[in-house]
Coordinates of C-alpha atoms in Angstrom, one line a residue:
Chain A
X223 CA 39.3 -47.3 -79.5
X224 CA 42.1 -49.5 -80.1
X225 CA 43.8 -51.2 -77.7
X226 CA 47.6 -50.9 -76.6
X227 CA 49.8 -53.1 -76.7
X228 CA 52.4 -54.7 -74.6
X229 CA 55.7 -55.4 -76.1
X230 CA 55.5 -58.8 -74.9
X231 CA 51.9 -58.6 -76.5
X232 CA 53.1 -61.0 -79.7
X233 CA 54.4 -63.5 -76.8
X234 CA 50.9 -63.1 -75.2
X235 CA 49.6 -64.5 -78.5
X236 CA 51.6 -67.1 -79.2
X237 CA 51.1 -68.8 -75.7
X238 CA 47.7 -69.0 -75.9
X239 CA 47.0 -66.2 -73.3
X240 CA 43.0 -64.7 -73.2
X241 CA 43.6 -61.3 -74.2
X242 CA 41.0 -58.7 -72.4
X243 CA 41.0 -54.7 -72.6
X244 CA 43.0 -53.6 -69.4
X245 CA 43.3 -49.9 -68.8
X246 CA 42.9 -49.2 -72.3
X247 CA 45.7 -52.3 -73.0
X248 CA 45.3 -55.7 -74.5
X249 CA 46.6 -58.0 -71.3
X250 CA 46.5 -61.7 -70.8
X251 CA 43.9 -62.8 -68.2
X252 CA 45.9 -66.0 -67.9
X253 CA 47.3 -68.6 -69.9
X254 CA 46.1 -72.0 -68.3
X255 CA 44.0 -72.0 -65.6
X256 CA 44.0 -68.9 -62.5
X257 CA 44.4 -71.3 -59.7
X258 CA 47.2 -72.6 -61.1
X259 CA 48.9 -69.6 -62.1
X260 CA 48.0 -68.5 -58.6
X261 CA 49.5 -71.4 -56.5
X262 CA 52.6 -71.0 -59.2
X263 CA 53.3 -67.9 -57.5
X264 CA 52.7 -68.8 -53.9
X265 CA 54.9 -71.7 -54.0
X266 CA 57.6 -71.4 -56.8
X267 CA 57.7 -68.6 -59.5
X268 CA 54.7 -66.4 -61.2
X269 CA 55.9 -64.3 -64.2
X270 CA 53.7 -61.3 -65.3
X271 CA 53.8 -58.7 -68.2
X272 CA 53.0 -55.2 -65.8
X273 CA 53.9 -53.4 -69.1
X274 CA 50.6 -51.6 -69.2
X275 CA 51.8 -49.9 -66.1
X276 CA 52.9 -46.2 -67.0
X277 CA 56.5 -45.3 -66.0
X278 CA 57.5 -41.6 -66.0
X279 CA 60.5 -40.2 -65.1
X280 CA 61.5 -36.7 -63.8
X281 CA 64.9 -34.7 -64.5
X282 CA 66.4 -31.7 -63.0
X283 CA 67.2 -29.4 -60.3
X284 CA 63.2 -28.9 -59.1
X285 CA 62.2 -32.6 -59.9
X286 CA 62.3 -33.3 -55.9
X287 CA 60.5 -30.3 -54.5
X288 CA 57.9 -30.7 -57.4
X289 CA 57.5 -34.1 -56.5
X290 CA 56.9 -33.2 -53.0
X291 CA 54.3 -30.8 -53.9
X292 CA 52.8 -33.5 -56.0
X293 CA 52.9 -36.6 -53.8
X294 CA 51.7 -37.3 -50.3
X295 CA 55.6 -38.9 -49.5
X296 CA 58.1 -36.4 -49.3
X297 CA 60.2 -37.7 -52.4
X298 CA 63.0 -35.6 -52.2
X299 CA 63.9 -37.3 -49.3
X300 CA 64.2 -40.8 -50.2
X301 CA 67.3 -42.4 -50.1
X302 CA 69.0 -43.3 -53.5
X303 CA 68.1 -46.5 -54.6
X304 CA 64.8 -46.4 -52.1
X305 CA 61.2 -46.8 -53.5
X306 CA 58.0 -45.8 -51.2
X307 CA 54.8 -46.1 -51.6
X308 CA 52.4 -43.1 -52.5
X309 CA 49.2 -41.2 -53.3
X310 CA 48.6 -38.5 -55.8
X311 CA 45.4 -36.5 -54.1
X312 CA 43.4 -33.7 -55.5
X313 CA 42.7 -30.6 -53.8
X314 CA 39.8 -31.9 -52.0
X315 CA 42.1 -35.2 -51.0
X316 CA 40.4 -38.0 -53.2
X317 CA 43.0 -40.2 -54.4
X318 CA 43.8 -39.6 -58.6
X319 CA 46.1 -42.6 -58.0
X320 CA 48.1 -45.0 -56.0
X321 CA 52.3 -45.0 -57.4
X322 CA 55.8 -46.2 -56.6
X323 CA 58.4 -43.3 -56.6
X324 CA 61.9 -44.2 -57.3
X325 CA 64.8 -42.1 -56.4
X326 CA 67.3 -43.6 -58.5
X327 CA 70.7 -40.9 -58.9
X328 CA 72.9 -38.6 -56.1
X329 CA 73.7 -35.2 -56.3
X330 CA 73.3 -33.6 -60.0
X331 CA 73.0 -37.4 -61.1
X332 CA 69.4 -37.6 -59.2
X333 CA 66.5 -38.6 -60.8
X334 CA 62.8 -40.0 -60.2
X335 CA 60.9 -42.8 -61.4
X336 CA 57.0 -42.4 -61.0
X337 CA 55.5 -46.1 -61.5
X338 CA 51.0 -45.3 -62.2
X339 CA 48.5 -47.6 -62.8
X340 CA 47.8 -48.3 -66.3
X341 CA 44.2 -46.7 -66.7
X342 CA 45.0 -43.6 -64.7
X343 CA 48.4 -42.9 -67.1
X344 CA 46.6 -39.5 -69.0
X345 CA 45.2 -38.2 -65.9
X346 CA 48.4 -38.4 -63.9
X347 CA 50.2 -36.9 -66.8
X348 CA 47.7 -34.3 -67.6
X349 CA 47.8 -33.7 -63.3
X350 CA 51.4 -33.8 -63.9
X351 CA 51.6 -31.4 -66.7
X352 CA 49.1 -28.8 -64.8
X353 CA 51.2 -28.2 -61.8
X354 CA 55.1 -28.7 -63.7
X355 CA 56.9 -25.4 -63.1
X356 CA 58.2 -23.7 -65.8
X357 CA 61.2 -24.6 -65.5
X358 CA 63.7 -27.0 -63.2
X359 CA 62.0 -30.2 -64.2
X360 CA 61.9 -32.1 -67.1
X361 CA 59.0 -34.9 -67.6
X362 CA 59.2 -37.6 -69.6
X363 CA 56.9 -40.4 -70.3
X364 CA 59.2 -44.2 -70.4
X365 CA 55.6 -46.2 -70.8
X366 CA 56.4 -47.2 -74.3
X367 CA 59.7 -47.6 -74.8
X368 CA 60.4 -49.8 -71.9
X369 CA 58.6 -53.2 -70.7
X370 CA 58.1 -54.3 -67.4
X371 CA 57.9 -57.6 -65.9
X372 CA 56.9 -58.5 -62.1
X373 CA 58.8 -61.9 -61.1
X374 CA 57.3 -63.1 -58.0
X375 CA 57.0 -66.2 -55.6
X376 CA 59.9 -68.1 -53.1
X377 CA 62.2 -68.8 -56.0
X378 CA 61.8 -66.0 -58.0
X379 CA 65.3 -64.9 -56.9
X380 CA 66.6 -68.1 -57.6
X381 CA 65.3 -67.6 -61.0
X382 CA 66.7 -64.3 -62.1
X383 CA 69.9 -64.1 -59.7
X384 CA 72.0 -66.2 -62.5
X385 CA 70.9 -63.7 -65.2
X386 CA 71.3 -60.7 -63.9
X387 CA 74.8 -58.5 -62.5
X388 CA 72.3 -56.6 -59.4
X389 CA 73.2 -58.9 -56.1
X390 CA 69.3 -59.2 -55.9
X391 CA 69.4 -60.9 -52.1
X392 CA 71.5 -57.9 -51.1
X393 CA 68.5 -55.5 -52.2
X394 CA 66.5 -54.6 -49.5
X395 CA 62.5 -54.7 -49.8
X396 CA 61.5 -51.6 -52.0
X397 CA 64.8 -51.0 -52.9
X398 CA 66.1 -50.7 -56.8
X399 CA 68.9 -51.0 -58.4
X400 CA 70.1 -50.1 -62.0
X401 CA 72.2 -53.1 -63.3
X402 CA 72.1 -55.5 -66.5
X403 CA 69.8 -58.2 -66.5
X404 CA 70.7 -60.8 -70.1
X405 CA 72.8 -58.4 -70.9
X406 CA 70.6 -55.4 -71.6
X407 CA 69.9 -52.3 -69.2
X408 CA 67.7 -53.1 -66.6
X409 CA 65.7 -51.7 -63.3
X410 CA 66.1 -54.2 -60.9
X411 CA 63.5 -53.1 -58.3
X412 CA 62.1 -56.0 -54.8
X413 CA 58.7 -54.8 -55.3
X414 CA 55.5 -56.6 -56.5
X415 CA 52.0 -57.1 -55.9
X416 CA 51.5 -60.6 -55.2
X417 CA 52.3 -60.5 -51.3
X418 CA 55.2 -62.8 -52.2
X419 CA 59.3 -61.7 -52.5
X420 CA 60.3 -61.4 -55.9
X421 CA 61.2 -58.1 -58.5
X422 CA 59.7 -56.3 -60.9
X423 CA 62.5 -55.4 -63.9
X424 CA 61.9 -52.6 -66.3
X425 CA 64.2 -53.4 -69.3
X426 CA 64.3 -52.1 -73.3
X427 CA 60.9 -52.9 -75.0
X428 CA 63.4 -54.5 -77.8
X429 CA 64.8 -57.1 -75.3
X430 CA 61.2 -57.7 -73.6
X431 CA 60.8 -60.9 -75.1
X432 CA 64.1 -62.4 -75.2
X433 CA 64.3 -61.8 -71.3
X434 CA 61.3 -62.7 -70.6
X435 CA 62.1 -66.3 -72.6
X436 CA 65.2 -66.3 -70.8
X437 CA 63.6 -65.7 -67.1
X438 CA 60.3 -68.7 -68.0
X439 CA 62.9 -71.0 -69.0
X440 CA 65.0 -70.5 -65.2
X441 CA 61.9 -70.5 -63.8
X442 CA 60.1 -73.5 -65.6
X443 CA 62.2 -75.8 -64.0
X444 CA 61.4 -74.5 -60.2
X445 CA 57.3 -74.8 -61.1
X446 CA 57.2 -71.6 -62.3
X447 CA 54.6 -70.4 -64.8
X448 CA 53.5 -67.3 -66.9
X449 CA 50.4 -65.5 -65.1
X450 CA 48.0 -63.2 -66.4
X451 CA 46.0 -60.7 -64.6
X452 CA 43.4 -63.0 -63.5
X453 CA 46.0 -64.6 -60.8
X454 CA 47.6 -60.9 -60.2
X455 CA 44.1 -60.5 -59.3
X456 CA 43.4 -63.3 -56.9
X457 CA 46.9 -62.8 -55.5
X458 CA 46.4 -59.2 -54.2
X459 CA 43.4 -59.7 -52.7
X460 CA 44.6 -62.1 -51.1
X461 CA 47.5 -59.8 -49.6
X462 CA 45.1 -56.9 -49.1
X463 CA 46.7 -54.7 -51.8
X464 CA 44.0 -52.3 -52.9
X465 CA 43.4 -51.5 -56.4
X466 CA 42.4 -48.1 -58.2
X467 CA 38.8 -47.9 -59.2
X468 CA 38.0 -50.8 -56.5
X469 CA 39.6 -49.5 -52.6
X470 CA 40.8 -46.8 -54.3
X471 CA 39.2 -43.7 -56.2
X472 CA 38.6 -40.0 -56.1
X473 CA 35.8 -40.2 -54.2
X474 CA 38.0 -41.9 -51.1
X475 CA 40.4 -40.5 -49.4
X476 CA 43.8 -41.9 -48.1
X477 CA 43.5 -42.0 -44.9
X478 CA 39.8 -43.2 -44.9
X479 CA 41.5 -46.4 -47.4
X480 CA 44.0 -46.9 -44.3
X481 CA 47.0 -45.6 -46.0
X482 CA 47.7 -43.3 -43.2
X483 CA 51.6 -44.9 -43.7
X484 CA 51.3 -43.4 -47.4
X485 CA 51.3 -39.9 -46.0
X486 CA 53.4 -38.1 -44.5
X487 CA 52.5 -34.6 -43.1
X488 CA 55.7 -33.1 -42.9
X489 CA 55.6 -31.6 -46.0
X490 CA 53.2 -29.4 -48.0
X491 CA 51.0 -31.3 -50.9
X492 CA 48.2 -31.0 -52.7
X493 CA 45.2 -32.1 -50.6
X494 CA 47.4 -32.2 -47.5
X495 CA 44.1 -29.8 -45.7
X496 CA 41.8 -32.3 -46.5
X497 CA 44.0 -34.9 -45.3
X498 CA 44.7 -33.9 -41.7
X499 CA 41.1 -33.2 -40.9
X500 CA 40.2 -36.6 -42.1
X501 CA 42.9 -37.7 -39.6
X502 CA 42.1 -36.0 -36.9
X503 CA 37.9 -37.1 -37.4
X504 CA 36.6 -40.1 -36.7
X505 CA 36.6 -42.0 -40.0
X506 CA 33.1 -42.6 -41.8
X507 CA 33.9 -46.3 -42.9
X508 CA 36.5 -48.3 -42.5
X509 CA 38.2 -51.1 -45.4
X510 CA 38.1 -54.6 -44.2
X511 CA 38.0 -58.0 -45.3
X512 CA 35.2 -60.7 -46.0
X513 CA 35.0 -64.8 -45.6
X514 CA 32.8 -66.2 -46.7
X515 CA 31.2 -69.9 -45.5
X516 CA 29.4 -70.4 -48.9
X517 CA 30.9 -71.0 -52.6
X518 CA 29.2 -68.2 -54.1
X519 CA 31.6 -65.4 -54.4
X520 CA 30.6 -61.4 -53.5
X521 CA 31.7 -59.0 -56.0
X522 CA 32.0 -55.0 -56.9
X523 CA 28.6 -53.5 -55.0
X524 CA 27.8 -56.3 -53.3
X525 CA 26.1 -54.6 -50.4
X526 CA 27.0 -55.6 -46.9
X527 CA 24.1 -55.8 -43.7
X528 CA 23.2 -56.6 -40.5
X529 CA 19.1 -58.0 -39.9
X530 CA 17.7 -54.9 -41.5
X531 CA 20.9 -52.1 -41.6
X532 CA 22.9 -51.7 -45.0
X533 CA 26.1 -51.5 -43.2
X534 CA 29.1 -51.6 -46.0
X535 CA 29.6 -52.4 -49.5
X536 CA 31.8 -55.0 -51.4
X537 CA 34.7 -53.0 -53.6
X538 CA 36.5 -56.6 -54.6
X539 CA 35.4 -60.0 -54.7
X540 CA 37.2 -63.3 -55.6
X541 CA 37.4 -66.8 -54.7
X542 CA 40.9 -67.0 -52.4
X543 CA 43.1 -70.5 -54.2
X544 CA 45.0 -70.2 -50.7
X545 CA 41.8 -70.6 -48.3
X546 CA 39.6 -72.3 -50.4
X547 CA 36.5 -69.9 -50.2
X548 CA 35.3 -66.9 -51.3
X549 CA 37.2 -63.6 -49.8
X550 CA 36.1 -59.8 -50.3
X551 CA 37.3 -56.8 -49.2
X552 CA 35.1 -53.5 -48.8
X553 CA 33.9 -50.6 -46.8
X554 CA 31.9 -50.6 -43.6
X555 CA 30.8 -48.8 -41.0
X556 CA 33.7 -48.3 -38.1
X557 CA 31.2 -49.9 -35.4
X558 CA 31.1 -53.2 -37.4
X559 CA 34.7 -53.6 -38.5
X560 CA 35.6 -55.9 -36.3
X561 CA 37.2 -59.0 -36.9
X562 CA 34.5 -62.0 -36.3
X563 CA 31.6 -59.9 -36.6
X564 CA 28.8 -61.8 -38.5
X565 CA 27.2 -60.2 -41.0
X566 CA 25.3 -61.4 -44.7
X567 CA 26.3 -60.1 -47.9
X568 CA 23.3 -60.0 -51.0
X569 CA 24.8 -61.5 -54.0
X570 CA 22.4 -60.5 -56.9
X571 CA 19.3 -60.5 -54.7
X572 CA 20.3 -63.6 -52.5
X573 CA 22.1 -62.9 -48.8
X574 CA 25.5 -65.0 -47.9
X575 CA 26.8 -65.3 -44.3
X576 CA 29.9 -63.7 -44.0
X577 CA 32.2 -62.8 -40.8
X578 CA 34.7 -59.6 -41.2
X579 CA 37.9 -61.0 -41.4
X580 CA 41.4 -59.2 -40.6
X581 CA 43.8 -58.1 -43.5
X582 CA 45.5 -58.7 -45.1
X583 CA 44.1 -63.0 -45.7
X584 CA 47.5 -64.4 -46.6
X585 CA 51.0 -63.1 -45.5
X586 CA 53.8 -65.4 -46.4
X587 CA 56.2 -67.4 -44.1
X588 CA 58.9 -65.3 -43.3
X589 CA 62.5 -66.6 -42.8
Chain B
X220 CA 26.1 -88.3 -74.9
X221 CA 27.7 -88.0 -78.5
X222 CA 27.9 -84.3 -78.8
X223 CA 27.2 -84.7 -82.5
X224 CA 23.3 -85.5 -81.7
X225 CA 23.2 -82.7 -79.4
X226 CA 21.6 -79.1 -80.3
X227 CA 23.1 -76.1 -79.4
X228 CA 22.3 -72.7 -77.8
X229 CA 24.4 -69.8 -79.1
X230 CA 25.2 -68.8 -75.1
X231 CA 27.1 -72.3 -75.2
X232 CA 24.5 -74.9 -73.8
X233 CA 23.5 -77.9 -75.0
X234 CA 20.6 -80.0 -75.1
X235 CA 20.0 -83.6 -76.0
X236 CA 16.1 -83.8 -77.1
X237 CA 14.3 -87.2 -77.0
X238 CA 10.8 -88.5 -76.9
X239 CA 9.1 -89.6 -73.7
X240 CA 5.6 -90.0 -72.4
X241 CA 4.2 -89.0 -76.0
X242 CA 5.8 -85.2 -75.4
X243 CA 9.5 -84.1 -75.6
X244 CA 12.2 -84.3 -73.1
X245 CA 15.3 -82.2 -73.2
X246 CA 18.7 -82.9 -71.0
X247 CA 20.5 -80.3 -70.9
X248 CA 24.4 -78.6 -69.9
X249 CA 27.2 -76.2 -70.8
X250 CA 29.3 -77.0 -74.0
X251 CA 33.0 -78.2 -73.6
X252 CA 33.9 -74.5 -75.4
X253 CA 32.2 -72.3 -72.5
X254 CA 33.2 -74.8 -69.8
X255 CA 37.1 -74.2 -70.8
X256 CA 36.0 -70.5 -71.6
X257 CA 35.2 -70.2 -67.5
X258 CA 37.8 -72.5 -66.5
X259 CA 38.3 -72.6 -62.5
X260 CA 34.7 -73.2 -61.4
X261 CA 33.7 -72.5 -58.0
X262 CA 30.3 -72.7 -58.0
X263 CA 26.8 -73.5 -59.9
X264 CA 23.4 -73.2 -59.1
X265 CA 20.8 -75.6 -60.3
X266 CA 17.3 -74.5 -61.5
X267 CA 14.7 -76.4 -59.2
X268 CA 12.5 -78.9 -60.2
X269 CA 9.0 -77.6 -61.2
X270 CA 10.6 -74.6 -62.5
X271 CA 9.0 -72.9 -66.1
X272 CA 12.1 -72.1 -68.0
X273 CA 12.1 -70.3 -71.3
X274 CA 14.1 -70.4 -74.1
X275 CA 17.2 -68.0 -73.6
X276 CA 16.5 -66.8 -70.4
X277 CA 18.6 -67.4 -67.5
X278 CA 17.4 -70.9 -65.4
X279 CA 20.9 -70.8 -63.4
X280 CA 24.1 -69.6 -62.6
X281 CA 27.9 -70.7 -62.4
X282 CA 30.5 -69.1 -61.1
X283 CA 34.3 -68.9 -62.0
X284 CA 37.1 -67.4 -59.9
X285 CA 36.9 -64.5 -62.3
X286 CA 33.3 -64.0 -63.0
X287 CA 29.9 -65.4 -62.5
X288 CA 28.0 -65.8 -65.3
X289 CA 24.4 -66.5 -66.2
X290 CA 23.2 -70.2 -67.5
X291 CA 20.4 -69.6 -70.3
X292 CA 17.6 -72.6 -70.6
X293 CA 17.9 -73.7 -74.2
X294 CA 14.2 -74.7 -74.1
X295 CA 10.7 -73.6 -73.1
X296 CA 9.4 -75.6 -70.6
X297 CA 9.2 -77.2 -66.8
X298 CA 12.2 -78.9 -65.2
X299 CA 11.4 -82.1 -64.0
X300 CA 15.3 -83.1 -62.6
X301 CA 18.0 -81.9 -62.3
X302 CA 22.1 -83.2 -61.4
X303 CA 21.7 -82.6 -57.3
X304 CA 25.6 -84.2 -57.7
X305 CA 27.0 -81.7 -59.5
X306 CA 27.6 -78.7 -57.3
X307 CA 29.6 -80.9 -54.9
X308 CA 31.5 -81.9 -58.3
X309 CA 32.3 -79.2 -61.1
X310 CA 34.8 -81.2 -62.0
X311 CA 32.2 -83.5 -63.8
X312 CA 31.9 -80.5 -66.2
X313 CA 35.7 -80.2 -67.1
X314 CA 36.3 -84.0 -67.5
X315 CA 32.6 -84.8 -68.7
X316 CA 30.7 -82.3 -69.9
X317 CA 28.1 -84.0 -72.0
X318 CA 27.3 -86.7 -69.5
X319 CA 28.5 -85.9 -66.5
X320 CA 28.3 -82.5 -66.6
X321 CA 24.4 -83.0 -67.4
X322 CA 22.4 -79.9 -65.3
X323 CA 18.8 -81.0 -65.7
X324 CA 15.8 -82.4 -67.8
X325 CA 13.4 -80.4 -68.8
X326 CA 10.1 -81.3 -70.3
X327 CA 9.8 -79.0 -73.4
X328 CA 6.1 -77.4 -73.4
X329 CA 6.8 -75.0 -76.4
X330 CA 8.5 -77.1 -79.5
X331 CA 8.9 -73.4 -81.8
X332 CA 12.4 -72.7 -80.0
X333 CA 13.9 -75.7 -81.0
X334 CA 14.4 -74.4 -85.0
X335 CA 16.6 -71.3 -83.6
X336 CA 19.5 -73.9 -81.7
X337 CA 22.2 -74.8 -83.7
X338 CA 23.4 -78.6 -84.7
X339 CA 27.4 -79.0 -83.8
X340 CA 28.5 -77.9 -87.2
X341 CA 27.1 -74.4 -87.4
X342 CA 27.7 -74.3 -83.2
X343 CA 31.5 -74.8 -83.9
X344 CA 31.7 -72.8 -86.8
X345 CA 30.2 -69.9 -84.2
X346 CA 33.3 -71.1 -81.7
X347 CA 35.2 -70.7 -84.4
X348 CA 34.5 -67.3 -84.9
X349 CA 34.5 -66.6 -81.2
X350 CA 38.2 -67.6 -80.8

């Protein structure tokens, strides 16, 4: 299979960046070193190509009520300009995907934005595709023809403020707004995935690299630095941000990945059943995090025990820049997940002591 | 160590081979390509002394932010010492990797593997071709 590419891909190249298979895409795993992409981010600007990331949009009369149907949030009620959050179940309530939907138009001006993770992108649209009425809504995938590029860290603001006609500060989190950013159409949105403040932009694929030139060299001179997806990586763990085919897959359901604030019940969507009896049960397992006192760092099916009893498994592993040690988050059983509870982790064969640690590991200084 | 007398493994470690004691004695670490390959060490584990090792087989591990990886003994034989210093410093194997960064000695019983490691010509050629 060959492997997509971003349009910022030839950029990529040029800088040096370690090019791995991402979802299907060729995606920098970082440039210099992931610590120091990482502590880029938490204290001055990380700039990321989240290209790979599918963006669909959906026209027309019966785009909200099929979005409903679709989505654990109740889309059609999202204020313009808002962004929230969501899960697209199956009918027995596993989770086909995490997404960000966009309302971003009024009246017969209103359209939706669907933001899904880069390896999930024919599945959703084939999901998408199965359940689209026949008329009323028309689907259309952006992926290609746009880029997208998460700007994140304390001065990423500061950074892409003087380049852009959006009053960024005036943007609420998860809010977007449709504006011109170096002079070409943009999507503004204060989302990311970092646990810092910062935006994501979705602009042209023609412009991607002159923007993105334009946005490294504001942000050089604050300590910013390009990131690939190692630091993304580090950086969400640290914030507790779960990631598809790790916290998240069809074999879990919402509610059991505490994501209860994803769904909303007030509406009718697929898997919704499945959904309230898993909230009204007690839940099998429950996520939580790791720290660890050694350097040796759990990973993916690590499993998790207590003298004798397997009582959870490792779904992401990393070594946290921020606290210095290895952190892990992962599944346990609901008697054990409490925070301080001491309990070893095998990594390949050999057990680690670890305590269960709350979530998220790092949350930044608010002002 | 003058990398150019060292022999190569084609998973990236080296080995510096000398005579001692009437047998053969080989020092041995991780080239300077794999060490910037990993970048962002966090952790290594030695092989203990009086270990057997053979000749591409896994005698330790290291461990980057991003992925641990397995350290393959470039020679057949017993580990008689190893660098007790360097887990407390990985940076020894960014800023030094052919002296510093040594990982242990081991007393080679089996010569035969040494004809399949590479001399640093053919070793960076391989680098090379590996990007």
């Amino acid at each position: 299979m060959t492997l997509a590419k971003t349009p910022l891909y030839d950029w990529h190249h040029a800088a040096g960046g370690r090019l791995v298979d991402f979802g299907g895409w060729s995606m920098p795993v970082q440039y210099s070193s992931i610590i120091d992409e990482h502590n880029a981010t938490r204290t001055a600007v990380g700039m990321f190509d989240v290209s790979h990331m599918a963006r669909f949009r959906f026209d027309g009369p019966g785009a909200g009520d099929f979005l409903d149907k679709l989505l654990t949030r109740k889309a059609s009620v999202v204020p313009m300009g808002k962004i929230r959050y969501s899960l697209v179940c199956n009918d027995e309530g596993g989770i086909l995907d995490d997404v960000l939907i966009y309302n971003l138009g009024e009246g017969d001006n209103q359209y939706f934005w669907l933001v899904v993770n880069a390896g999930n992108r024919q599945k959703i649209a084939a999901w998408i595709e199965q359940h689209l009425p026949d008329e009323g809504v028309v689907f259309t995938d952006h992926t290609h023809e746009t880029a997208m590029i998460a700007v994140q860290g304390p001065k990423a603001i500061e950074a892409v403020q003087p380049l852009c006609d959006v009053p960024i500060h005036d943007l609420k989190y998860y809010s977007g707004a449709l504006g011109t950013l170096c002079g070409e159409p943009a999507l503004i949105s204060r989302t990311g995935y970092t646990g810092e403040d910062g935006v994501e932009v979705t602009v042209p694929a023609a412009a991607a690299i002159a923007i993105w030139d334009q946005i490294l060299n504001a942000a050089k001179p604050l300590g910013g630095l390009p990131c690939g997806l190692g630091a993304r990586d580090t950086l969400r763990l640290e914030a507790a941000m779960p990631l598809y085919g790790h916290e998240l897959s069809e074999s879990i359901d919402p509610i059991t990945a505490g994501l209860k604030f994803g769904v909303s019940f007030d509406h009718d969507f697929i898997g919704k059943d499945r959904l309230e009896a898993a909230r009204d049960a007690a839940p099998p397992m429950v996520r939580v995090g790791f720290r660890c006192a050694d350097r040796r760092v759990p990973r993916e099916h690590c499993t998790v025990h207590i003298g004798d009893q397997q009582v959870g498994e490792v779904t992401s592993g990393t070594f946290s820049p921020t606290l210095n040690q290895p952190i892990a988050m992962g599944y346990v059983d609901p008697a054990i997940a409490v925070s301080g509870t001491a309990v070893e982790i095998d990594i390949r064969g050999k057990r680690v002591t670890a305590e269960v640690a709350p979530l998220p590991f790092y949350s930044r200084p608010r002002t | 160590m003058d990398p150019s007398q060292l022999l190569y493994a084609k998973t990236h470690e080296w080995a510096f081979v000398e005579d001692q004691d009437g047998g053969k004695v080989a020092t041995v670490g991780i080239s300077a390509f794999a060490i910037e390959a990993l970048t962002d060490l966090v952790y290594l584990e030695l092989p203990k002394v009086g270990a057997q090792t053979t000749a591409g087989q896994p005698f330790g591990e290291i461990e980057s932010v991003k992925a641990v990886s397995d350290v393959y003994a470039p020679v057949t034989g017993e580990v008689i010492a190893v660098n007790e210093e360097l887990p407390n410093k990985l940076e020894s194997l960014n800023d030094d990797p052919y002296t510093g960064g040594w990982i242990a000695k081991i007393k080679i019983t089996d010569e035969s593997g040494l004809a399949n490691l590479l001399d640093q010509s053919a070793y960076e050629k391989q680098c090379q071709e590996e990007g």
